[in-house]
Coordinates of C-alpha atoms and ligand atoms in Angstrom, one line a residue:
M1 CA 0.0 0.0 0.0
S2 CA 1.3 3.4 -0.8
D3 CA 0.3 6.9 -1.9
T4 CA -2.1 6.6 -4.8
P5 CA -4.4 9.4 -5.8
N6 CA -5.9 7.2 -8.4
N7 CA -9.2 8.0 -6.9
T8 CA -9.1 11.1 -4.8
K9 CA -12.2 12.8 -3.5
A10 CA -13.2 15.4 -1.0
N11 CA -16.8 15.4 0.0
G12 CA -17.7 14.3 -3.5
S13 CA -15.0 14.7 -6.1
K14 CA -11.8 16.6 -6.1
R15 CA -8.5 15.4 -7.6
A16 CA -5.3 15.6 -5.5
K17 CA -3.0 18.3 -6.8
K18 CA -0.1 18.6 -4.4
A19 CA 2.7 16.0 -4.2
S20 CA 3.8 14.7 -0.9
T21 CA 6.0 17.0 1.1
I22 CA 7.6 14.1 3.0
R23 CA 10.8 13.3 1.3
I24 CA 13.5 11.5 3.3
G25 CA 16.9 10.8 1.8
K26 CA 18.9 12.6 -0.9
R27 CA 18.0 12.6 -4.6
Y28 CA 20.3 10.4 -6.6
R29 CA 22.6 11.9 -9.2
A30 CA 25.7 10.0 -10.5
N31 CA 27.8 13.0 -9.7
R32 CA 26.7 12.9 -6.1
L33 CA 28.4 9.5 -5.5
D34 CA 31.4 9.9 -3.2
G35 CA 34.3 7.6 -4.0
N36 CA 34.4 4.0 -2.9
Y37 CA 31.7 2.4 -0.7
D38 CA 32.3 -0.6 1.6
A39 CA 28.8 -1.8 0.9
I40 CA 25.9 -1.1 -1.3
I41 CA 22.3 -1.8 -0.1
I42 CA 19.5 -2.0 -2.7
G43 CA 16.3 -0.7 -1.1
S44 CA 15.8 1.4 2.0
G45 CA 13.1 -0.6 3.8
I46 CA 13.7 -1.1 7.5
G47 CA 15.7 -4.2 6.7
G48 CA 18.1 -2.3 4.3
L49 CA 18.4 0.7 6.6
T50 CA 19.1 -1.5 9.7
T51 CA 21.9 -3.4 7.8
A52 CA 23.3 -0.1 6.6
A53 CA 23.2 1.6 10.1
S54 CA 24.7 -1.5 11.7
L55 CA 27.5 -1.7 9.2
S56 CA 28.0 2.1 9.6
S57 CA 28.3 1.6 13.3
A58 CA 31.2 -0.8 12.6
G59 CA 32.9 2.0 10.6
K60 CA 31.8 1.0 7.1
K61 CA 30.9 3.5 4.5
V62 CA 27.5 2.4 3.1
L63 CA 25.5 3.5 0.1
V64 CA 21.7 2.9 0.2
L65 CA 19.9 3.1 -3.2
E66 CA 16.1 3.5 -3.1
Q67 CA 14.0 3.7 -6.3
H68 CA 11.1 5.6 -4.6
Y69 CA 11.1 9.4 -4.1
T70 CA 11.4 8.9 -0.3
A71 CA 13.3 6.4 1.9
G72 CA 11.8 3.9 4.2
G73 CA 10.1 1.3 2.0
F74 CA 6.9 0.4 3.9
T75 CA 7.9 2.6 6.7
H76 CA 7.5 5.7 4.6
S77 CA 4.8 8.2 5.2
Y78 CA 3.3 10.7 2.7
S79 CA 1.3 13.8 3.0
R80 CA -1.4 15.4 0.7
E81 CA -3.9 18.1 1.1
G82 CA -2.6 18.9 4.6
Y83 CA -3.0 15.3 5.8
E84 CA -0.4 12.7 6.5
W85 CA -0.6 8.9 6.3
D86 CA 1.6 5.9 7.0
V87 CA 1.6 3.1 4.5
G88 CA 3.0 0.0 6.3
V89 CA 3.1 0.8 10.0
H90 CA -0.1 0.7 12.1
Y91 CA 1.3 -0.6 15.3
I92 CA 4.4 -2.2 16.6
G93 CA 4.8 -4.5 19.6
D94 CA 7.6 -5.3 22.0
V95 CA 8.9 -1.7 22.2
G96 CA 7.5 -0.6 25.6
Y97 CA 10.3 -2.2 27.5
P98 CA 13.9 -3.2 26.8
T99 CA 13.3 -6.2 24.5
M100 CA 15.6 -7.1 21.6
T101 CA 13.3 -5.2 19.3
R102 CA 13.3 -2.0 21.4
K103 CA 17.1 -2.2 21.8
L104 CA 17.6 -2.5 18.1
F105 CA 15.3 0.5 17.4
D106 CA 17.3 2.5 19.9
F107 CA 20.6 1.3 18.4
V108 CA 19.8 2.2 14.8
T109 CA 18.2 5.5 15.7
D110 CA 20.6 6.4 18.4
G111 CA 17.7 6.5 20.8
K112 CA 16.0 9.3 18.9
L113 CA 12.9 7.4 17.9
K114 CA 10.1 7.8 20.5
W115 CA 7.1 5.6 21.1
A116 CA 3.6 6.2 22.2
A117 CA 1.5 3.4 23.7
M118 CA -1.9 2.7 22.2
D119 CA -5.1 2.1 24.2
K120 CA -4.8 -0.9 26.5
V121 CA -7.2 -2.6 24.0
Y122 CA -4.9 -2.6 21.0
D123 CA -7.1 -4.8 18.7
R124 CA -10.8 -5.2 18.7
I125 CA -12.1 -8.2 16.7
F126 CA -15.6 -7.9 15.3
L127 CA -17.2 -11.2 14.2
G128 CA -20.6 -10.2 12.8
D129 CA -22.3 -8.3 15.6
E130 CA -20.1 -9.5 18.4
S131 CA -16.8 -8.0 19.4
F132 CA -13.8 -9.3 21.4
D133 CA -10.9 -7.2 22.8
F134 CA -7.2 -8.0 22.8
V135 CA -6.1 -6.4 26.1
T136 CA -2.5 -5.4 26.8
G137 CA -0.6 -7.7 29.2
K138 CA -0.5 -11.5 29.2
K139 CA -2.6 -11.9 32.3
Q140 CA -5.2 -9.3 31.2
F141 CA -5.3 -10.9 27.7
I142 CA -6.0 -14.3 29.2
D143 CA -8.6 -13.0 31.7
E144 CA -10.5 -11.2 29.0
L145 CA -10.5 -14.2 26.7
K146 CA -11.6 -16.5 29.5
Q147 CA -14.4 -14.2 30.4
C148 CA -15.7 -14.4 26.8
F149 CA -15.2 -18.1 26.5
P150 CA -15.9 -19.5 30.0
K151 CA -15.9 -23.1 28.8
E152 CA -12.6 -22.9 27.1
H153 CA -10.2 -22.1 30.0
S154 CA -8.1 -25.2 29.4
A155 CA -7.8 -24.5 25.6
I156 CA -6.8 -20.9 26.3
D157 CA -4.1 -22.0 28.8
Q158 CA -2.7 -24.5 26.4
Y159 CA -2.7 -21.9 23.7
M160 CA -0.7 -19.5 25.8
K161 CA 1.7 -22.2 26.6
L162 CA 2.2 -22.9 22.9
L163 CA 2.9 -19.2 22.3
S164 CA 5.7 -19.3 24.9
Q165 CA 7.2 -22.4 23.4
A166 CA 6.9 -20.9 19.9
G167 CA 8.9 -17.9 21.2
A168 CA 11.8 -20.1 22.2
G169 CA 11.4 -22.0 18.9
M170 CA 11.6 -18.8 16.9
R171 CA 14.8 -17.8 18.6
V172 CA 16.4 -21.1 17.5
F173 CA 14.9 -20.7 14.0
T174 CA 16.5 -17.3 13.8
L175 CA 19.9 -18.5 14.8
T176 CA 19.8 -21.3 12.2
K177 CA 19.7 -18.6 9.6
L178 CA 23.4 -17.9 10.3
F179 CA 24.3 -21.4 9.2
S180 CA 24.4 -22.7 5.7
P181 CA 21.5 -24.9 4.6
F182 CA 23.8 -27.9 4.8
F183 CA 24.5 -27.2 8.5
Q184 CA 20.9 -26.3 9.1
K185 CA 20.1 -29.9 8.1
L186 CA 22.7 -31.2 10.6
L187 CA 21.1 -29.0 13.3
V188 CA 17.6 -30.6 12.8
P189 CA 17.8 -32.7 16.0
F190 CA 18.8 -29.7 18.0
I191 CA 16.1 -27.6 16.5
N192 CA 13.5 -30.2 17.1
F193 CA 14.5 -30.3 20.7
F194 CA 13.7 -26.6 21.2
Q195 CA 10.8 -26.2 18.8
P196 CA 7.3 -27.4 19.5
K197 CA 6.2 -29.9 16.9
C198 CA 3.3 -27.8 16.0
L199 CA 5.4 -24.8 15.0
N200 CA 5.2 -25.4 11.3
K201 CA 1.7 -26.9 11.0
T202 CA -1.0 -24.6 9.8
T203 CA -2.5 -22.3 12.4
Y204 CA -5.9 -23.9 12.1
E205 CA -4.5 -27.4 12.5
V206 CA -2.9 -26.4 15.8
L207 CA -5.8 -24.4 17.2
S208 CA -8.4 -27.0 16.2
S209 CA -6.3 -29.6 18.2
L210 CA -6.9 -27.4 21.3
T211 CA -10.6 -26.6 20.8
S212 CA -13.6 -27.3 18.6
D213 CA -15.0 -23.8 19.4
Q214 CA -14.8 -22.2 15.9
K215 CA -15.6 -18.8 17.4
L216 CA -12.7 -19.0 19.7
I217 CA -10.4 -20.0 16.8
A218 CA -11.7 -17.1 14.8
V219 CA -11.0 -14.7 17.7
L220 CA -7.5 -16.0 18.3
T221 CA -6.8 -15.7 14.6
G222 CA -8.4 -12.3 14.4
Q223 CA -5.0 -10.7 13.5
W224 CA -4.5 -12.9 10.5
G225 CA -4.3 -9.8 8.3
D226 CA -1.0 -8.9 10.0
C227 CA 0.6 -11.6 7.9
G228 CA -2.0 -11.8 5.2
V229 CA -2.6 -15.6 5.4
P230 CA -5.8 -17.0 6.8
P231 CA -5.6 -19.7 9.5
K232 CA -6.0 -22.8 7.3
K233 CA -3.0 -21.7 5.2
S234 CA -0.7 -19.8 7.6
S235 CA 2.1 -21.4 9.5
F236 CA 1.5 -21.5 13.2
L237 CA 5.0 -20.0 13.5
I238 CA 4.0 -16.7 12.0
H239 CA 0.7 -16.8 13.9
S240 CA 2.4 -17.2 17.3
L241 CA 5.1 -14.6 16.4
I242 CA 2.4 -12.0 15.7
A243 CA 0.2 -12.9 18.7
K244 CA 3.2 -12.8 21.1
H245 CA 4.6 -9.6 19.5
Y246 CA 1.6 -7.6 20.6
L247 CA 0.8 -9.3 24.0
N248 CA 2.4 -6.4 25.8
G249 CA 0.6 -3.8 23.8
G250 CA 0.7 -1.9 20.6
Y251 CA 2.9 1.2 20.1
F252 CA 3.1 3.9 17.5
P253 CA 6.2 5.9 16.5
V254 CA 5.8 9.5 17.7
G255 CA 5.8 11.7 14.6
G256 CA 4.6 8.9 12.3
A257 CA 6.3 6.1 10.5
S258 CA 8.6 8.3 8.5
K259 CA 10.4 9.1 11.8
I260 CA 11.9 5.6 11.5
P261 CA 14.0 6.2 8.3
E262 CA 14.5 9.9 9.3
N263 CA 16.2 8.9 12.5
I264 CA 18.3 6.0 11.0
I265 CA 19.8 7.9 8.1
P266 CA 22.1 10.2 10.2
K267 CA 23.8 7.1 11.6
I268 CA 24.5 5.9 8.0
Q269 CA 25.8 9.4 7.1
S270 CA 28.1 9.5 10.2
S271 CA 30.4 6.9 8.6
G272 CA 30.5 8.7 5.3
G273 CA 27.5 6.8 3.8
E274 CA 24.4 8.1 2.1
V275 CA 20.8 7.2 1.3
F276 CA 19.8 8.1 -2.2
T277 CA 16.2 8.2 -3.5
Y278 CA 15.1 8.0 -7.2
A279 CA 17.9 5.5 -7.4
T280 CA 16.7 2.5 -9.3
V281 CA 19.1 -0.4 -9.5
T282 CA 18.5 -2.4 -12.7
E283 CA 21.2 -5.1 -12.3
I284 CA 23.5 -6.7 -9.8
L285 CA 26.8 -7.0 -11.6
V286 CA 28.3 -10.5 -11.2
E287 CA 31.7 -11.3 -12.5
K288 CA 33.2 -14.9 -12.3
G289 CA 30.5 -15.8 -9.9
V290 CA 31.1 -12.9 -7.6
A291 CA 28.8 -9.9 -7.1
V292 CA 31.0 -6.8 -7.7
G293 CA 28.5 -3.9 -8.0
V294 CA 25.3 -2.6 -9.3
K295 CA 24.1 -1.0 -12.5
M296 CA 21.7 2.0 -12.1
A297 CA 18.8 2.9 -14.4
D298 CA 20.9 5.8 -15.8
G299 CA 23.6 3.3 -16.8
T300 CA 26.1 4.2 -14.1
E301 CA 28.0 1.2 -12.6
I302 CA 28.8 1.4 -8.9
R303 CA 31.3 -1.1 -7.5
S304 CA 31.6 -2.5 -4.0
P305 CA 32.8 -5.8 -2.5
I306 CA 29.5 -6.2 -0.6
I307 CA 26.1 -6.0 -2.2
V308 CA 23.0 -6.4 -0.1
S309 CA 19.5 -6.7 -1.5
N310 CA 16.5 -5.5 0.5
A311 CA 14.3 -5.7 -2.7
G312 CA 12.8 -9.2 -1.8
V313 CA 13.9 -12.5 -3.2
F314 CA 11.7 -12.4 -6.3
N315 CA 13.1 -9.0 -7.4
T316 CA 16.6 -10.1 -6.5
F317 CA 16.8 -13.4 -8.3
N318 CA 14.2 -12.8 -11.1
K319 CA 15.2 -9.3 -12.1
L320 CA 18.4 -8.0 -10.6
V321 CA 20.8 -11.0 -10.8
P322 CA 21.3 -12.0 -14.5
S323 CA 19.0 -15.0 -15.2
A324 CA 21.9 -17.3 -16.2
I325 CA 23.5 -16.7 -12.8
S326 CA 20.3 -17.2 -10.9
K327 CA 19.8 -20.5 -12.7
K328 CA 23.4 -21.5 -12.2
F329 CA 23.2 -21.0 -8.4
G330 CA 19.9 -22.8 -8.2
Y331 CA 17.7 -19.8 -7.3
E332 CA 15.4 -20.1 -10.3
Q333 CA 14.5 -23.6 -8.9
K334 CA 14.3 -22.5 -5.2
L335 CA 11.9 -19.7 -6.0
K336 CA 9.4 -22.4 -7.0
F337 CA 9.0 -23.3 -3.3
V338 CA 7.8 -19.8 -2.3
K339 CA 5.0 -17.5 -3.5
P340 CA 4.2 -13.9 -3.2
S341 CA 2.2 -12.8 -0.2
C342 CA -1.3 -11.3 -0.3
T343 CA -2.1 -7.8 -1.6
N344 CA -4.6 -5.2 -0.5
V345 CA -6.7 -2.2 -1.2
G346 CA -6.4 0.8 1.1
L347 CA -8.3 3.9 2.0
F348 CA -6.5 7.0 3.3
I349 CA -9.0 9.4 4.9
G350 CA -8.6 13.0 6.1
L351 CA -11.0 14.8 8.4
K352 CA -11.1 18.5 9.4
E353 CA -11.5 18.0 13.1
T354 CA -9.3 16.7 15.9
S355 CA -9.0 13.1 16.8
E356 CA -10.3 14.0 20.2
S357 CA -13.4 15.8 19.0
L358 CA -14.2 13.0 16.6
Q359 CA -13.6 10.4 19.4
L360 CA -11.2 8.4 17.3
P361 CA -9.8 5.5 19.4
K362 CA -6.3 4.3 19.8
T363 CA -7.6 0.8 19.1
N364 CA -7.4 -1.1 15.8
F365 CA -10.7 -2.5 14.5
W366 CA -10.7 -5.9 12.6
I367 CA -14.2 -6.2 11.1
Y368 CA -15.1 -9.7 9.9
L369 CA -18.4 -10.9 8.3
D370 CA -18.4 -13.9 10.7
H371 CA -16.0 -16.5 12.1
N372 CA -15.3 -18.3 8.7
H373 CA -12.0 -16.5 7.9
D374 CA -10.8 -19.0 5.2
K375 CA -14.2 -19.5 3.6
N376 CA -14.9 -15.8 3.3
I377 CA -11.6 -15.0 1.7
D378 CA -12.0 -17.9 -0.8
T379 CA -15.5 -16.7 -1.7
F380 CA -14.2 -13.2 -2.2
H381 CA -11.3 -14.4 -4.4
A382 CA -13.7 -16.3 -6.6
D383 CA -15.9 -13.2 -6.9
P384 CA -14.5 -9.8 -5.9
T385 CA -18.0 -8.3 -6.0
K386 CA -18.8 -10.3 -2.8
P387 CA -18.3 -8.5 0.5
L388 CA -14.8 -7.8 1.7
P389 CA -14.0 -10.7 4.1
V390 CA -12.1 -8.4 6.5
I391 CA -11.8 -4.7 6.9
Y392 CA -9.1 -3.3 9.1
I393 CA -9.4 0.2 10.5
S394 CA -6.6 2.2 12.1
F395 CA -6.7 5.7 13.6
P396 CA -3.1 7.0 13.3
S397 CA -3.8 10.6 14.3
A398 CA -5.2 9.4 17.6
K399 CA -2.2 7.1 18.2
D400 CA 0.4 9.8 17.5
P401 CA 0.6 12.4 20.3
S402 CA 2.4 14.8 18.0
F403 CA -0.2 14.8 15.3
E404 CA -2.3 17.6 16.6
Q405 CA 0.7 19.9 16.9
R406 CA 1.9 19.0 13.4
H407 CA -1.6 19.1 11.8
P408 CA -3.8 21.3 14.0
G409 CA -7.5 20.6 13.7
R410 CA -7.1 17.5 11.6
A411 CA -7.4 13.8 11.9
T412 CA -6.7 10.7 9.8
I413 CA -8.0 7.2 9.4
E414 CA -6.5 4.3 7.4
I415 CA -8.4 1.3 6.2
V416 CA -7.0 -1.8 4.7
A417 CA -8.8 -4.8 3.1
P418 CA -7.6 -7.8 1.1
A419 CA -7.5 -7.8 -2.6
F420 CA -6.2 -10.1 -5.3
Y421 CA -3.7 -8.9 -7.9
D422 CA -5.6 -10.6 -10.7
T423 CA -8.5 -8.2 -10.2
F424 CA -6.2 -5.4 -11.3
T425 CA -3.9 -7.1 -13.9
Q426 CA -5.6 -5.5 -16.8
W427 CA -4.2 -2.1 -15.7
K428 CA -0.6 -3.4 -15.3
G429 CA 1.8 -1.0 -17.0
T430 CA -0.6 1.9 -17.0
T431 CA 0.5 5.2 -15.6
W432 CA 0.0 5.9 -11.9
G433 CA -2.8 8.4 -11.4
K434 CA -4.0 8.0 -15.0
R435 CA -5.5 4.5 -15.2
G436 CA -8.8 5.5 -16.5
E437 CA -12.5 5.5 -15.5
E438 CA -13.0 1.8 -15.2
Y439 CA -10.2 1.5 -12.8
D440 CA -11.4 4.5 -10.8
S441 CA -14.9 3.1 -10.5
L442 CA -13.5 -0.3 -9.3
S443 CA -11.4 1.6 -6.7
D444 CA -14.6 3.5 -5.7
F445 CA -16.5 0.2 -5.4
F446 CA -13.9 -0.9 -2.7
A447 CA -13.8 2.5 -1.1
E448 CA -17.6 2.5 -0.6
Q449 CA -17.5 -0.8 1.2
M450 CA -14.7 0.4 3.5
L451 CA -16.5 3.6 4.2
E452 CA -19.7 1.7 4.9
A453 CA -17.9 -0.5 7.5
L454 CA -16.4 2.6 9.1
Y455 CA -19.8 4.4 9.3
K456 CA -21.4 1.3 10.7
K457 CA -19.0 1.3 13.7
M458 CA -18.8 5.1 14.0
P459 CA -22.0 6.7 12.5
H460 CA -21.0 10.1 13.9
L461 CA -18.3 10.3 11.2
K462 CA -20.9 10.5 8.4
G463 CA -20.5 13.8 6.6
K464 CA -17.2 14.6 8.4
I465 CA -14.8 13.2 5.8
D466 CA -13.0 16.0 4.0
Y467 CA -10.8 13.9 1.7
Y468 CA -9.9 10.3 0.8
E469 CA -7.9 8.4 -1.7
V470 CA -7.6 4.7 -2.5
S471 CA -4.6 2.5 -3.0
T472 CA -4.6 -0.8 -4.9
P473 CA -2.1 -3.5 -5.6
L474 CA -0.8 -1.5 -8.5
S475 CA 0.2 1.3 -6.0
T476 CA 2.3 -1.2 -4.1
E477 CA 3.8 -2.4 -7.3
H478 CA 4.6 1.2 -8.4
F479 CA 6.0 2.5 -5.1
C480 CA 7.6 -0.4 -3.5
H481 CA 8.5 -2.5 -6.6
Y482 CA 6.7 -5.7 -5.5
D483 CA 5.6 -7.3 -8.8
Q484 CA 2.3 -8.7 -7.6
G485 CA 1.5 -5.8 -5.3
E486 CA 2.5 -8.1 -2.4
I487 CA 2.6 -6.4 0.9
Y488 CA 4.4 -8.9 3.1
G489 CA 7.1 -10.2 0.7
L490 CA 6.7 -14.0 0.7
E491 CA 3.6 -15.9 1.7
H492 CA 3.9 -17.0 5.3
D493 CA 2.8 -20.6 4.8
P494 CA 4.5 -23.7 6.3
E495 CA 6.5 -24.3 3.1
R496 CA 8.2 -20.9 3.3
F497 CA 9.6 -21.6 6.8
K498 CA 11.3 -24.8 5.5
Q499 CA 13.4 -22.8 3.1
G500 CA 16.9 -22.8 4.6
W501 CA 18.2 -20.7 1.7
L502 CA 16.1 -17.7 2.9
Q503 CA 19.0 -16.3 4.9
P504 CA 21.5 -13.4 4.7
K505 CA 24.3 -15.1 2.9
T506 CA 23.6 -16.2 -0.7
K507 CA 25.5 -18.7 -2.8
I508 CA 26.8 -15.8 -4.9
S509 CA 29.9 -14.6 -3.2
G510 CA 29.6 -10.9 -2.2
L511 CA 25.7 -10.9 -2.5
W512 CA 23.7 -10.8 0.7
L513 CA 19.9 -10.6 1.4
T514 CA 18.1 -8.6 4.1
G515 CA 14.5 -7.6 5.1
Q516 CA 11.2 -9.4 5.5
D517 CA 11.9 -12.4 3.2
I518 CA 14.7 -13.6 5.4
L519 CA 12.8 -14.1 8.7
S520 CA 9.2 -12.7 8.6
C521 CA 7.2 -9.8 7.7
G522 CA 6.6 -6.9 10.1
V523 CA 8.8 -4.0 10.9
S524 CA 10.6 -5.8 13.7
G525 CA 10.9 -9.0 11.7
A526 CA 12.6 -7.1 8.8
M527 CA 14.7 -5.1 11.3
I528 CA 16.0 -8.2 13.1
A529 CA 16.8 -9.7 9.7
G530 CA 18.7 -6.5 8.8
F531 CA 20.7 -6.7 11.9
M532 CA 21.6 -10.4 11.3
T533 CA 22.7 -9.6 7.8
A534 CA 25.1 -6.9 9.1
A535 CA 26.4 -9.2 11.9
Q536 CA 27.1 -12.0 9.4
I537 CA 28.8 -9.7 6.9
L538 CA 31.1 -8.5 9.7
G539 CA 32.1 -12.0 10.6
V540 CA 32.1 -13.8 14.0
R541 CA 34.3 -11.4 16.1
K542 CA 33.0 -8.1 14.8
G543 CA 29.5 -9.4 14.5
F544 CA 29.6 -10.4 18.1
D545 CA 31.0 -7.0 19.1
L546 CA 28.1 -5.4 17.1
A547 CA 25.5 -7.5 18.9
K548 CA 27.1 -6.6 22.3
K549 CA 27.0 -2.9 21.4
A550 CA 23.4 -3.0 20.1
L551 CA 21.8 -5.3 22.6
S552 CA 23.4 -4.2 25.8
E553 CA 21.7 -0.7 25.8
K554 CA 19.0 -0.5 28.4
K555 CA 16.2 2.0 27.8
E556 CA 13.5 3.4 30.0
P557 CA 10.1 2.0 29.3
V558 CA 7.5 4.3 27.7
D559 CA 4.1 5.0 29.2
G560 CA 1.9 2.0 29.0
W561 CA 4.6 -0.5 29.8
V562 CA 3.2 -3.7 31.1
V563 CA 5.5 -5.8 33.4
S564 CA 4.4 -9.3 32.5
E565 CA 6.6 -11.0 29.9
P566 CA 4.8 -13.2 27.4
Ligands
FAD601 C1 -0.6 -2.1 4.4 C2 0.5 -2.6 5.3 C3 0.3 -2.6 6.7 C4 1.4 -3.0 7.5 N1 1.2 -2.9 8.9 C5 2.2 -3.2 9.7 C6 2.2 -2.9 11.1 O1 1.2 -2.4 11.6 N2 3.2 -3.3 11.9 C7 4.3 -4.0 11.4 O2 5.2 -4.3 12.1 N3 4.4 -4.2 10.0 C8 3.4 -3.9 9.2 N4 3.5 -4.1 7.8 C9 4.6 -4.9 7.3 C10 5.9 -4.1 7.3 O3 5.7 -2.8 6.9 C11 6.9 -4.8 6.4 O4 7.0 -6.1 6.6 C12 8.3 -4.2 6.5 O5 8.4 -2.8 6.6 C13 9.2 -4.7 5.3 O6 10.5 -4.1 5.3 P1 11.6 -4.6 4.4 O7 12.9 -4.0 4.9 O8 11.6 -6.0 4.1 O9 11.4 -3.9 2.9 P2 10.4 -2.9 2.2 O10 9.8 -2.0 3.2 O11 9.5 -3.7 1.4 O12 11.4 -2.1 1.3 C14 12.0 -2.6 0.2 C15 12.5 -1.4 -0.6 O13 13.3 -1.8 -1.7 C16 13.1 -0.9 -2.7 N5 13.5 -1.5 -4.0 C17 12.9 -2.5 -4.6 N6 13.6 -2.8 -5.8 C18 14.5 -1.8 -5.9 C19 15.4 -1.5 -6.9 N7 15.6 -2.2 -8.1 N8 16.2 -0.4 -6.8 C20 16.1 0.4 -5.7 N9 15.2 0.1 -4.7 C21 14.4 -1.0 -4.8 C22 11.6 -0.6 -2.6 O14 11.2 0.6 -3.3 C23 11.4 -0.6 -1.1 O15 11.5 0.8 -0.6 C24 2.5 -3.6 7.0 C25 2.7 -3.6 5.6 C26 1.7 -3.1 4.8 C27 2.0 -3.1 3.3

């Protein structure tokens, strides 16, 4: 999802005129390159920026090349008509106290990024006319669930136990990424010892072994949109990762998502590096089996001994690495075992009143037709004119304590719903903002459903919307270079988590991977991957020093901290 005035309206119809004023990073020009770089990173998502900042912290001069007009990948924000929206950050967990995630954020931003706690109810799951709250804190979360499902106490306890085991299993899974696929195989007995057997079954398989209560299963999987895979297809590993991630509450970056790249870039610059935007890489140069540099869209070749791709594995091995090389090193074959994640439509809304006066909550809404998550998405896929199977609503201006000061008298709402790329393929290759009436009316069709869902929950907002615009999978394709408009990189199904080759080091000497495809989607998943890539590039001793430096920092908890560890 990204900024897409393909269908912009204000109380009826008004086209967006002004471009976004949020531009993080420096515009690329070949004559702005500054001598030799120790490493080149393709893409400025949180994964790429984390690798860059971590290498910079070890004294490396790093060049980050981003094709978009602003840095940050899915952590970028954009503004239009006096409003500001975030595209891929609605809430982040595990940052209210000194966890690894929080320490890494502090490390890469030198402690400059601040966090605001959301409401103690961070997610509200609506199943038809009923609603269920996800309450901050493990104990509070359990108590609330048990109150709603009095006959399911034992299933809920077992579920929580599995989440804890999955946490330990995930740490082992992460560590194995540092070993070659060959050694990963040798480590299987060790991995099996620490990982619960259910970890890579489907979420539904695991949950239905704990309970037959379909409503409870639907509530527990009420955040499935956070990875984009419904319970019968998702790996329990990603389910537990997400559920656990938010148990101690949801947090929002003060100043909006763009504060993430904005506060990381100075660290990269402090070692002589730079983050360039409008900098499209068209090829990774490989000579005698070794990656030696990149070729830019303007034909410039930039050389470096370390090339890191944050562009996702499909882009990397299908587009950037010459196809003969991808084939030779087996990547063409390996890509057959993974598929692109889901895609979405989005609605970015502006209102000319404050969040407070509009009573916008700091709670996310997940609105489902009923408890049949898988069936509803399948029905929708077969016929996109059927009702949207889930509509997610976030109220960023309410979550960000600095919003009112930055945009006085205004408020914003962001709505996300699933979509399928094939619904939009006929417009592939058309120009952003000029895709024609049929496309606009399809966008309108989805916008109307999303607005209707909003008004149903908050009827007092009727007539208050000043401006909105729609994004489609083509927007994601255009702004973040994901070919199928995928929003979470690779699909998070059980097969994906069996792929040992999804790791920082590639078989092509000098070429490394980073970002969400290595570990998991999510800002922290991509960030941890980014850190691992840097640590592995630096080698055992320097990598260990880096980890010591980054993870030893202790930070004060922010308001809303909940003591109980999941
Ligand atoms: C709608 C939506 C909502 C989300 N909500 C949340 C949330 O609430 N919480 C959460 O934790 N996560 C959320 N996520 C997921 C999270 O944003 C992503 O998983 C994460 O940011 C991905 O980071 P990344 O480093 O892997 O890469 P990306 O952010 O995907 O960045 C990759 C970058 O590479 C660039 N690139 C690609 N090809 C080239 C090229 N050839 N040359 C130069 N540059 C190139 C792209 O332009 C892009 O900027 C959401 C995502 C979406 C889309």
